[in-house]
PDB file of C-alpha atoms in Angstrom:
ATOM      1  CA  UNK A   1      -0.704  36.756  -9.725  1.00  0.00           C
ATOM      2  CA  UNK A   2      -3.731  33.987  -9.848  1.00  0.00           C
ATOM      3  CA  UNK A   3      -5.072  33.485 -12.943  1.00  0.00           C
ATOM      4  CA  UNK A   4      -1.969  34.330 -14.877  1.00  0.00           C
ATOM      5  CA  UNK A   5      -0.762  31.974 -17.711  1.00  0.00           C
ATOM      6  CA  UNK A   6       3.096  30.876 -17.974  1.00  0.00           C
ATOM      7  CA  UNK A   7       4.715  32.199 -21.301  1.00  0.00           C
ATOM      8  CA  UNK A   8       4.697  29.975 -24.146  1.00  0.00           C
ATOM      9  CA  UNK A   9       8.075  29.912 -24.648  1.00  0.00           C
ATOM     10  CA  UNK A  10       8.820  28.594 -20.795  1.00  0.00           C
ATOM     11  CA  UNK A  11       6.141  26.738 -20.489  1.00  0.00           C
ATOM     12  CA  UNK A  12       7.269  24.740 -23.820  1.00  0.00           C
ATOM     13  CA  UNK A  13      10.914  24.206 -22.298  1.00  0.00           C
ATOM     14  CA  UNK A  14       9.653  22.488 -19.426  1.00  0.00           C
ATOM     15  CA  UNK A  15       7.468  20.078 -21.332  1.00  0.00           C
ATOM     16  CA  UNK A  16      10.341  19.683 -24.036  1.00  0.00           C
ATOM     17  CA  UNK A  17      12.749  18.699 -20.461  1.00  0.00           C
ATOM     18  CA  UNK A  18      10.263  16.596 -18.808  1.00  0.00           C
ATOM     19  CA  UNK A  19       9.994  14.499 -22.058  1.00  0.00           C
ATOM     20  CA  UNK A  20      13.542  14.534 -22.452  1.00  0.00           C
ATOM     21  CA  UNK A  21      14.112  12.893 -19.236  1.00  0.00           C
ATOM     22  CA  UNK A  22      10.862  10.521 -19.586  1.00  0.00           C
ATOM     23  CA  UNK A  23      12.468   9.265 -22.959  1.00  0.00           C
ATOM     24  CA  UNK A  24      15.888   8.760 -21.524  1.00  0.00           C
ATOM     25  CA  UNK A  25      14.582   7.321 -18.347  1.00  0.00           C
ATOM     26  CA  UNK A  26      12.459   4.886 -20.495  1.00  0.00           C
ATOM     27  CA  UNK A  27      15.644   4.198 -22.450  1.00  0.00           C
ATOM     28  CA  UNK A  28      17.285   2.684 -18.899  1.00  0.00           C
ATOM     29  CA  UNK A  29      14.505   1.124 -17.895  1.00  0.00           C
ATOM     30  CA  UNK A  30      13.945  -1.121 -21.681  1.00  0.00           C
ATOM     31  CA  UNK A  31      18.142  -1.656 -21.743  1.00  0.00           C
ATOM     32  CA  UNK A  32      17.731  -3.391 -18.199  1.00  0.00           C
ATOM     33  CA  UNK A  33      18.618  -7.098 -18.798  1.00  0.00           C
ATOM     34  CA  UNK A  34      16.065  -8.191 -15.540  1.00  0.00           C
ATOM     35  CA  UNK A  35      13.275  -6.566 -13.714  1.00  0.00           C
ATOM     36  CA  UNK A  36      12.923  -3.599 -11.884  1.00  0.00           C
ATOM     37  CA  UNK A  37      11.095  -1.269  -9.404  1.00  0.00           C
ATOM     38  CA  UNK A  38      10.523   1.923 -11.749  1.00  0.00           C
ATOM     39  CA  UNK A  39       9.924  -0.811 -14.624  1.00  0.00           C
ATOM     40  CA  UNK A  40       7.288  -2.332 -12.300  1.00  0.00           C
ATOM     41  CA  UNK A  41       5.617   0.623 -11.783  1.00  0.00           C
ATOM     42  CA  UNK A  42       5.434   1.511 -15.422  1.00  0.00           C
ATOM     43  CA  UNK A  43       3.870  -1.203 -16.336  1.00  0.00           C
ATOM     44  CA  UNK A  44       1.609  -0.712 -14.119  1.00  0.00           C
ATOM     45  CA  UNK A  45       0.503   2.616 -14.535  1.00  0.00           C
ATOM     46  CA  UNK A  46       0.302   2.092 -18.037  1.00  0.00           C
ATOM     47  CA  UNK A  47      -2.580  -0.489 -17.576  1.00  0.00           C
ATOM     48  CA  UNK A  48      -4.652   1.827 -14.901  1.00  0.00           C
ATOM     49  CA  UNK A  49      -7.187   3.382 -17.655  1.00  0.00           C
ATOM     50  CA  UNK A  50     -10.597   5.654 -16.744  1.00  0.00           C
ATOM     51  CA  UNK A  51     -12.826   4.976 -14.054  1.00  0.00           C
ATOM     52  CA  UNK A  52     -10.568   2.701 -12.530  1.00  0.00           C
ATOM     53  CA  UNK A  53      -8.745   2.902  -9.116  1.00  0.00           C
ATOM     54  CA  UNK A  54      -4.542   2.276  -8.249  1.00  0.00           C
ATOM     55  CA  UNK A  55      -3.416   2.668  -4.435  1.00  0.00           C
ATOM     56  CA  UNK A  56       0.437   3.113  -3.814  1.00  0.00           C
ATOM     57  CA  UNK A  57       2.282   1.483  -1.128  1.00  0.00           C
ATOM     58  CA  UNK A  58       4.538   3.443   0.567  1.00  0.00           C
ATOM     59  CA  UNK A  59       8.437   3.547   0.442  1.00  0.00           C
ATOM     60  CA  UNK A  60       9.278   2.562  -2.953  1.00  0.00           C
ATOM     61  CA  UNK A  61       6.196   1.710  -4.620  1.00  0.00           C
ATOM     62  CA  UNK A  62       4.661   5.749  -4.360  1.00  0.00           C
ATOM     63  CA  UNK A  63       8.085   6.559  -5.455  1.00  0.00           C
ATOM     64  CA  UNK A  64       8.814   4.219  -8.301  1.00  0.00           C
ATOM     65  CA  UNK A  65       5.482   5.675  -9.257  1.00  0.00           C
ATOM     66  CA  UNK A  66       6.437   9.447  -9.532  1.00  0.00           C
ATOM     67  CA  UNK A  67       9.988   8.134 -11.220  1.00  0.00           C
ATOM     68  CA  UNK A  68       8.505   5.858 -14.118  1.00  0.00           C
ATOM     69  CA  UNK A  69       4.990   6.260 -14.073  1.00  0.00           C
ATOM     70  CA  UNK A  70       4.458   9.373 -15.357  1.00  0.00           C
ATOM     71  CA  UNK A  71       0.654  10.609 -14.256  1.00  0.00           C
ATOM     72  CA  UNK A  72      -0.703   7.748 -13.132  1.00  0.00           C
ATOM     73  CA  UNK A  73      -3.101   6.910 -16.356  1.00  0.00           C
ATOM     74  CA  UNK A  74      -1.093   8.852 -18.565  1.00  0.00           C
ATOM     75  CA  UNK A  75       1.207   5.813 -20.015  1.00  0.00           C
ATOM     76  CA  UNK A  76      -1.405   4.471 -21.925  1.00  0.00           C
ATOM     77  CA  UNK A  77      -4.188   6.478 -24.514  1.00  0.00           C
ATOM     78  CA  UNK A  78      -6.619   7.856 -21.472  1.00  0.00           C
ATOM     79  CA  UNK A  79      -5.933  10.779 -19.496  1.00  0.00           C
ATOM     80  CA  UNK A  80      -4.310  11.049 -15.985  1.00  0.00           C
ATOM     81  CA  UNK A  81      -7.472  12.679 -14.366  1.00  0.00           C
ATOM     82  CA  UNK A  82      -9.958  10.138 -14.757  1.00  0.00           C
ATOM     83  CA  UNK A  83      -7.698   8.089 -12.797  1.00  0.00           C
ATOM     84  CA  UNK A  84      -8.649   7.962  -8.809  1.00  0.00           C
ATOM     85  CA  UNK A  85      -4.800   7.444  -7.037  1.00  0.00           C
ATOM     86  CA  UNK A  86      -4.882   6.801  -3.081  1.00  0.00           C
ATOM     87  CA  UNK A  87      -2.276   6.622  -0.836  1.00  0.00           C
ATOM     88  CA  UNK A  88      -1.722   6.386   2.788  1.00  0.00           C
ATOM     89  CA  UNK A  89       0.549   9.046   4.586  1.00  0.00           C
ATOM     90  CA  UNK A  90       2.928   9.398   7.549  1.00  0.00           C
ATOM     91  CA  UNK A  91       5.119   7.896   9.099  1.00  0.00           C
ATOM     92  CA  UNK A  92       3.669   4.320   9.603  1.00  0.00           C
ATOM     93  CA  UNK A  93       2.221   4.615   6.013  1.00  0.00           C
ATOM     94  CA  UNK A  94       3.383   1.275   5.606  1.00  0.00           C
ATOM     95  CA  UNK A  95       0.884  -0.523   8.633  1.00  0.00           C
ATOM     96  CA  UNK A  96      -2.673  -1.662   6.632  1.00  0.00           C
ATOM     97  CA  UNK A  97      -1.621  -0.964   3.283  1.00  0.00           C
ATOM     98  CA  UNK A  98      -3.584  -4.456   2.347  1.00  0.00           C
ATOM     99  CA  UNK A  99      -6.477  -3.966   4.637  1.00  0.00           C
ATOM    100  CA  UNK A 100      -6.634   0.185   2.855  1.00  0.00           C
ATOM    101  CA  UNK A 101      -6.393  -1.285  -0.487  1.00  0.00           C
ATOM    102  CA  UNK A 102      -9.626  -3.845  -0.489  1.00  0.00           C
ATOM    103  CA  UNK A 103     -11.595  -1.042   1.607  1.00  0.00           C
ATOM    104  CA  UNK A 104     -10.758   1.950  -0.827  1.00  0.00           C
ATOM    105  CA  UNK A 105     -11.595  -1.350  -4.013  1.00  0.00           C
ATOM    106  CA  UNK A 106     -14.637  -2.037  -2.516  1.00  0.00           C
ATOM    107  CA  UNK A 107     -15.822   1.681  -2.222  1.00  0.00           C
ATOM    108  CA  UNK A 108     -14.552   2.718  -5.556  1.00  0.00           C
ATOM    109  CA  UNK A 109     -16.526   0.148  -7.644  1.00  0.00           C
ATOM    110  CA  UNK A 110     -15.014   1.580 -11.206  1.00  0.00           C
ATOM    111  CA  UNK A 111     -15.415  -0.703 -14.717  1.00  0.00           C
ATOM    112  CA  UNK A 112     -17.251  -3.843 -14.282  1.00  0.00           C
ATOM    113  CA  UNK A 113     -14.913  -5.609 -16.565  1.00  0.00           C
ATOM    114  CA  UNK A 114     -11.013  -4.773 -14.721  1.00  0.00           C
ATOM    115  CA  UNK A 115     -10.005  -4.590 -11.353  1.00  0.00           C
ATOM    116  CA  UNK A 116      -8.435  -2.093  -9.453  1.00  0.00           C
ATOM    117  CA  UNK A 117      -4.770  -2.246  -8.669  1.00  0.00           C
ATOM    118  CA  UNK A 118      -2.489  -1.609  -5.900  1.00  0.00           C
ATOM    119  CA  UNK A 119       1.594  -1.552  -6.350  1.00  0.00           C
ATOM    120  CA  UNK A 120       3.154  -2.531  -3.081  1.00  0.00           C
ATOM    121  CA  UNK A 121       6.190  -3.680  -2.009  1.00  0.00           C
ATOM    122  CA  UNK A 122       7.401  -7.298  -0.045  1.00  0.00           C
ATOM    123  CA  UNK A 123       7.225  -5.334   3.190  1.00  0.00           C
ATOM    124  CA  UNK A 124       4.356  -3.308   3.140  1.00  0.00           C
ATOM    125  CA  UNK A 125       2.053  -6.952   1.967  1.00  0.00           C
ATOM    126  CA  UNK A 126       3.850  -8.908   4.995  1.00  0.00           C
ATOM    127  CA  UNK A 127       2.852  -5.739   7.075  1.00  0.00           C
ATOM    128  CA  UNK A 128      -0.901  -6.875   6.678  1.00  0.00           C
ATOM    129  CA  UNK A 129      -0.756 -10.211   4.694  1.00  0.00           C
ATOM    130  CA  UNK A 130      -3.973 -10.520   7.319  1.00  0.00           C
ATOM    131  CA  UNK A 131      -5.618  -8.005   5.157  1.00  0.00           C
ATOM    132  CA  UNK A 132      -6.318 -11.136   3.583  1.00  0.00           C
ATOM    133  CA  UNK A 133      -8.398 -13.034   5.666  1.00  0.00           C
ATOM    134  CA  UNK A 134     -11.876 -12.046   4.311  1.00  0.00           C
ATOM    135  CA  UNK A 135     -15.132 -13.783   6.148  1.00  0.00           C
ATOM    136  CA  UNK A 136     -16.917 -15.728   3.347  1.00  0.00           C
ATOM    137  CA  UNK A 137     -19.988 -13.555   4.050  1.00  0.00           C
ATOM    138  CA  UNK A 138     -17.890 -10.366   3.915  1.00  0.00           C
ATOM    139  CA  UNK A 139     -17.738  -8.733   0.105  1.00  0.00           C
ATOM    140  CA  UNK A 140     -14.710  -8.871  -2.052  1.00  0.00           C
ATOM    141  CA  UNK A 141     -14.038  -6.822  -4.392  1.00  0.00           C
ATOM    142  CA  UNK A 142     -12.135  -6.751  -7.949  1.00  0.00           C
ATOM    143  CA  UNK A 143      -8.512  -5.908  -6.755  1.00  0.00           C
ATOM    144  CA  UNK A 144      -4.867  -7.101  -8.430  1.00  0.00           C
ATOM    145  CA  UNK A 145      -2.509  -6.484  -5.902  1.00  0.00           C
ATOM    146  CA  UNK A 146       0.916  -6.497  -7.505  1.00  0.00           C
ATOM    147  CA  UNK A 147       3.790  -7.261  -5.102  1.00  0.00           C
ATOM    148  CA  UNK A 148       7.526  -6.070  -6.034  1.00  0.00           C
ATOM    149  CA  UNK A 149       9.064  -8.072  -4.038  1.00  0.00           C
ATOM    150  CA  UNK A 150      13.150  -8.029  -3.049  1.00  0.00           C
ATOM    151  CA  UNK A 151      12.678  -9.055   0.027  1.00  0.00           C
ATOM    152  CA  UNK A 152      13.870  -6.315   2.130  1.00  0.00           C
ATOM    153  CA  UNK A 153      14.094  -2.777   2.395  1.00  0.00           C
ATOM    154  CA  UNK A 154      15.146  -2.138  -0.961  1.00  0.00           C
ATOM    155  CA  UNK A 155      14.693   1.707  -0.880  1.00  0.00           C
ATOM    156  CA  UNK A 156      17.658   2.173   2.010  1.00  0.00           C
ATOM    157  CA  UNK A 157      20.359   0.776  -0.176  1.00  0.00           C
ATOM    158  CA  UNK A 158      19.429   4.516  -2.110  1.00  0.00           C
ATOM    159  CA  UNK A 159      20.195   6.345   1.174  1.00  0.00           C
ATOM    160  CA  UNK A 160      23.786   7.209   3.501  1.00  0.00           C
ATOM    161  CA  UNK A 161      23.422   3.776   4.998  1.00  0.00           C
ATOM    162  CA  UNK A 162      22.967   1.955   1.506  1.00  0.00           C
ATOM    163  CA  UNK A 163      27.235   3.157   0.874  1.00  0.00           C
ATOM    164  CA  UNK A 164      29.438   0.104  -0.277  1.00  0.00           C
ATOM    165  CA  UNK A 165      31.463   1.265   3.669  1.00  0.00           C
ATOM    166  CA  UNK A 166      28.470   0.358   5.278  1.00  0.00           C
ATOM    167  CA  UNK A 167      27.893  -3.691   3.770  1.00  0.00           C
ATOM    168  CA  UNK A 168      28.845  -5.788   6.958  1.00  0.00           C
ATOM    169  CA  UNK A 169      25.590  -3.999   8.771  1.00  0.00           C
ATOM    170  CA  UNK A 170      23.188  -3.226   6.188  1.00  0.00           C
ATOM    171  CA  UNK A 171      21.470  -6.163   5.694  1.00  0.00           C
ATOM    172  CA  UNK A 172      20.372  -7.513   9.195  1.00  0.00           C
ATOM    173  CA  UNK A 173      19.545  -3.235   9.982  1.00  0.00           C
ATOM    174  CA  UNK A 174      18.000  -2.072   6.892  1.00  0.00           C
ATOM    175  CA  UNK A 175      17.878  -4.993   4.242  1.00  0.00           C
ATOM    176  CA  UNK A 176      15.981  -7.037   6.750  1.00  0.00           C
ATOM    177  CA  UNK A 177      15.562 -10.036   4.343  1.00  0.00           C
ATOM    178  CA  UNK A 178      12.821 -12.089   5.317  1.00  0.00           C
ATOM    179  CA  UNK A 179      12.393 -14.917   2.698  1.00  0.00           C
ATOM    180  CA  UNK A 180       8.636 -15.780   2.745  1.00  0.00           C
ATOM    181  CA  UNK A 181       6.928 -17.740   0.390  1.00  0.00           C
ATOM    182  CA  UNK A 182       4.364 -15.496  -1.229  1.00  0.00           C
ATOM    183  CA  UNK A 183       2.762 -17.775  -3.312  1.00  0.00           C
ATOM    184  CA  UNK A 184       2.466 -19.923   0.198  1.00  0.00           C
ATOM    185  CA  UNK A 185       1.335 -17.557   2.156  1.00  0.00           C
ATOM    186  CA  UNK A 186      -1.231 -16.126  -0.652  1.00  0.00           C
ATOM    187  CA  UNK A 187      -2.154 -20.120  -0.851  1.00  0.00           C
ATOM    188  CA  UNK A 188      -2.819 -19.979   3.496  1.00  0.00           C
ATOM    189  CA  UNK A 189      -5.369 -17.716   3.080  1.00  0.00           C
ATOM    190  CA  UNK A 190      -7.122 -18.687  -0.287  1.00  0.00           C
ATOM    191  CA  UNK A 191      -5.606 -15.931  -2.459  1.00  0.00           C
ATOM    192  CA  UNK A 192      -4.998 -16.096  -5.941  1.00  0.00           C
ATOM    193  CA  UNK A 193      -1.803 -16.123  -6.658  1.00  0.00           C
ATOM    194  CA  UNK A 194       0.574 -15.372  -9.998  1.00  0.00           C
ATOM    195  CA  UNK A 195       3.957 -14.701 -10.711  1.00  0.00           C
ATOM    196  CA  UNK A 196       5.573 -12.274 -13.286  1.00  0.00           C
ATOM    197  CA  UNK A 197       8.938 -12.633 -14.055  1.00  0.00           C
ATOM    198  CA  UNK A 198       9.232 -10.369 -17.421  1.00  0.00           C
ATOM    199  CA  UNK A 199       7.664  -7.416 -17.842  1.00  0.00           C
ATOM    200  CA  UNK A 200       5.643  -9.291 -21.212  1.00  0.00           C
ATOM    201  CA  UNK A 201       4.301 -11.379 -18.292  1.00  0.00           C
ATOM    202  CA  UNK A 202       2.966  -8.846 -15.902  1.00  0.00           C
ATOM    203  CA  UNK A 203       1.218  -6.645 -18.610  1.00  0.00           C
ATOM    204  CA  UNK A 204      -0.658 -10.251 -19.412  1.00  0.00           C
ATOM    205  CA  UNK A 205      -1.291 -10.577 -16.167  1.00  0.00           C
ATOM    206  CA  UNK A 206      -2.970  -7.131 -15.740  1.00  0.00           C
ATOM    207  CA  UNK A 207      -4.792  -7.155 -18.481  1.00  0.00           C
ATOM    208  CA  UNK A 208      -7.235  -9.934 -17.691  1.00  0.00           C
ATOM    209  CA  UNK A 209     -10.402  -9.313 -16.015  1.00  0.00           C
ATOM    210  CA  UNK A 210     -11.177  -8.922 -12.680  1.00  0.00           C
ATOM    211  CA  UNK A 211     -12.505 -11.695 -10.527  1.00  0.00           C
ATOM    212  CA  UNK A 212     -11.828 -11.312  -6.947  1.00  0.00           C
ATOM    213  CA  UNK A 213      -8.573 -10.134  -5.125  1.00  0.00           C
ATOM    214  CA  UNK A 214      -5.407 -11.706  -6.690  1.00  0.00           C
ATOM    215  CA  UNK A 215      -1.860 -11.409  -6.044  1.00  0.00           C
ATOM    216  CA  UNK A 216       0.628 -10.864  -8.669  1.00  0.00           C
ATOM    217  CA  UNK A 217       4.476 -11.067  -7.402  1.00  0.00           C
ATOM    218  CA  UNK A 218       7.405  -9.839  -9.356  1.00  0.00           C
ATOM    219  CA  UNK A 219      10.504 -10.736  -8.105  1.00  0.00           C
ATOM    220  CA  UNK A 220      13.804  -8.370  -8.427  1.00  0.00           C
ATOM    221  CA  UNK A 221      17.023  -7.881  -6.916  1.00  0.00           C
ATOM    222  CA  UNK A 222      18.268  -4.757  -5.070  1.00  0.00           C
ATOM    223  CA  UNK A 223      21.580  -5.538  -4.792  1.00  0.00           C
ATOM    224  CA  UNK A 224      22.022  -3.034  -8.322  1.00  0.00           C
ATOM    225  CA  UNK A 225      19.393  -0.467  -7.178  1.00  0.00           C
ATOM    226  CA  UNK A 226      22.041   2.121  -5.965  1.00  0.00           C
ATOM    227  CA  UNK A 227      23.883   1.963  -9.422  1.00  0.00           C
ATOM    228  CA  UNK A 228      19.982   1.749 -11.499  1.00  0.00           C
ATOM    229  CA  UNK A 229      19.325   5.039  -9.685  1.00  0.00           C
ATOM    230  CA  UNK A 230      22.664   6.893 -10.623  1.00  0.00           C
ATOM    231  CA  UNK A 231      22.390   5.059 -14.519  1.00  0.00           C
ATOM    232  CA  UNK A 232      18.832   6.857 -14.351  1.00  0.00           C
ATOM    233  CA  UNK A 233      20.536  10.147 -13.170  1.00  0.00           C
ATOM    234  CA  UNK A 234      23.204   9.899 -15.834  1.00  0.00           C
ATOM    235  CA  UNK A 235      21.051   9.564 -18.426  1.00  0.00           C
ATOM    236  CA  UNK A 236      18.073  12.158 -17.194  1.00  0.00           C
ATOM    237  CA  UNK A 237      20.966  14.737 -17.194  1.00  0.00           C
ATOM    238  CA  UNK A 238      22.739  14.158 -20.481  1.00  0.00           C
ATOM    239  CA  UNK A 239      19.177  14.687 -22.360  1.00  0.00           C
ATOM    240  CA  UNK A 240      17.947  17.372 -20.835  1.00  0.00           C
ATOM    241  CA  UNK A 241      21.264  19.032 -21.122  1.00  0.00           C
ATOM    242  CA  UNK A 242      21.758  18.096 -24.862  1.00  0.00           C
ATOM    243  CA  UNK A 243      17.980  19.520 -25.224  1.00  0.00           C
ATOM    244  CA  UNK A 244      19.356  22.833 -23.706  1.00  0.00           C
ATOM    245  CA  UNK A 245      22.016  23.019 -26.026  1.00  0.00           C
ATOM    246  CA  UNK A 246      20.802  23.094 -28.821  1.00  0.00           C
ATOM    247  CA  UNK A 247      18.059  25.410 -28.047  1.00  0.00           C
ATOM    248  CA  UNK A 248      19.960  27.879 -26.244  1.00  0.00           C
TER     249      UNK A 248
END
């Protein structure tokens, strides 16, 4: 009934499980020889601390996020709850993710000193790159976007269609490569612009102050994101199975 509290004794297997799989997940993630998604998102999460704000894109960015980021805010020393986490939702989640990110920056406020964040991917930015283009009267607030960008639809290669039997139509139906120039594009409409290639790099990046609306880009490859997922898998199972052994 309401109120009642979980036994100890289940409640403590769970938690043993969960960090189980977090420790073998983060075991995949540091072994990786190149960037990733989930490794992204870590690093990200890890730098979101109290009062401050992080927005998820949709597709893979909100889901990257529940893989590898734990509670948003709970990577790092500060708790998940003082955290603020907005998303959209539905089924065109993906339309003004840019334009929802400076609105929900500018309303939030949060520490003087860092800027909020938003994790989106290639697609979702190019959805409203316009998102952008800010009057010079209008306000601006103190928001590192961080773009993961493998240009295309990375997430589908991790559904039916992503198979190795489906390859001849994939890319031009679901990878739908596009190959723009983010740093151009981010230099068309006066953005600030910075590129991360190691994950050393991007935790630099986010840890400076905030000054504005800036673009970070990471660059990966989803050509190996079907086989990262099933590594992850692999490895999730064997430790919380070994866990079970030995305390069954």
């Amino acid at each position: 009934g309401a109120g009642r509290r979980a036994p100890d004794a289940w409640l403590a297997a769970w938690v043993g499980a969960g960090a189980a799989a977090a420790a073998a997940l983060d075991s995949v993630l540091d072994a990786e020889p190149a960037m990733c998604g989930p490794a992204v998102a870590r690093a990200v999460a890890a730098s979101v601390g109290p009062g401050r704000l992080l927005f998820a894109g949709s597709s893979s960015s909100i889901r990257d996020l529940d893989l590898a980021g734990g509670p948003p805010g709970h990577q790092g020393d500060h708790p998940a709850g003082q955290v603020t986490v907005l998303a959209n939702r539905g089924l065109s989640g993906i339309d003004g993710a840019v334009s929802t990110a400076i609105g929900a920056a500018l309303a939030h406020g949060g520490n003087e000193d860092r800027a909020s964040v938003a994790l989106l991917g290639d697609l979702a930015f190019l959805h409203d790159a316009t998102g952008l283009v800010i009057g010079p009267d209008e306000p601006r607030p103190d928001l590192t976007i961080v773009v993961v960008n493998d240009d295309g639809g990375g997430l589908f290669q991790l559904l039916e269609q992503g198979a190795p039997e489906h390859a001849p139509a994939f890319e031009r139906v679901f990878g739908t490569p596009h190959g723009v120039d983010l740093a151009a594009l981010c230099a068309a409409t006066g953005t600030p612009y910075a590129l991360a290639g190691t994950d050393d790099e991007l935790t630099a990046l986010l840890e400076r102050p905030g000054d504005g609306i800036c673009v970070i880009e990471v660059p990966i490859t989803r050509t190996d994101r079907r086989a990262l997922h099933e590594r992850i898998r692999t490895a999730v199972a064997a430790a919380v199975d070994a866990l079970a052994g030995s305390t069954s």
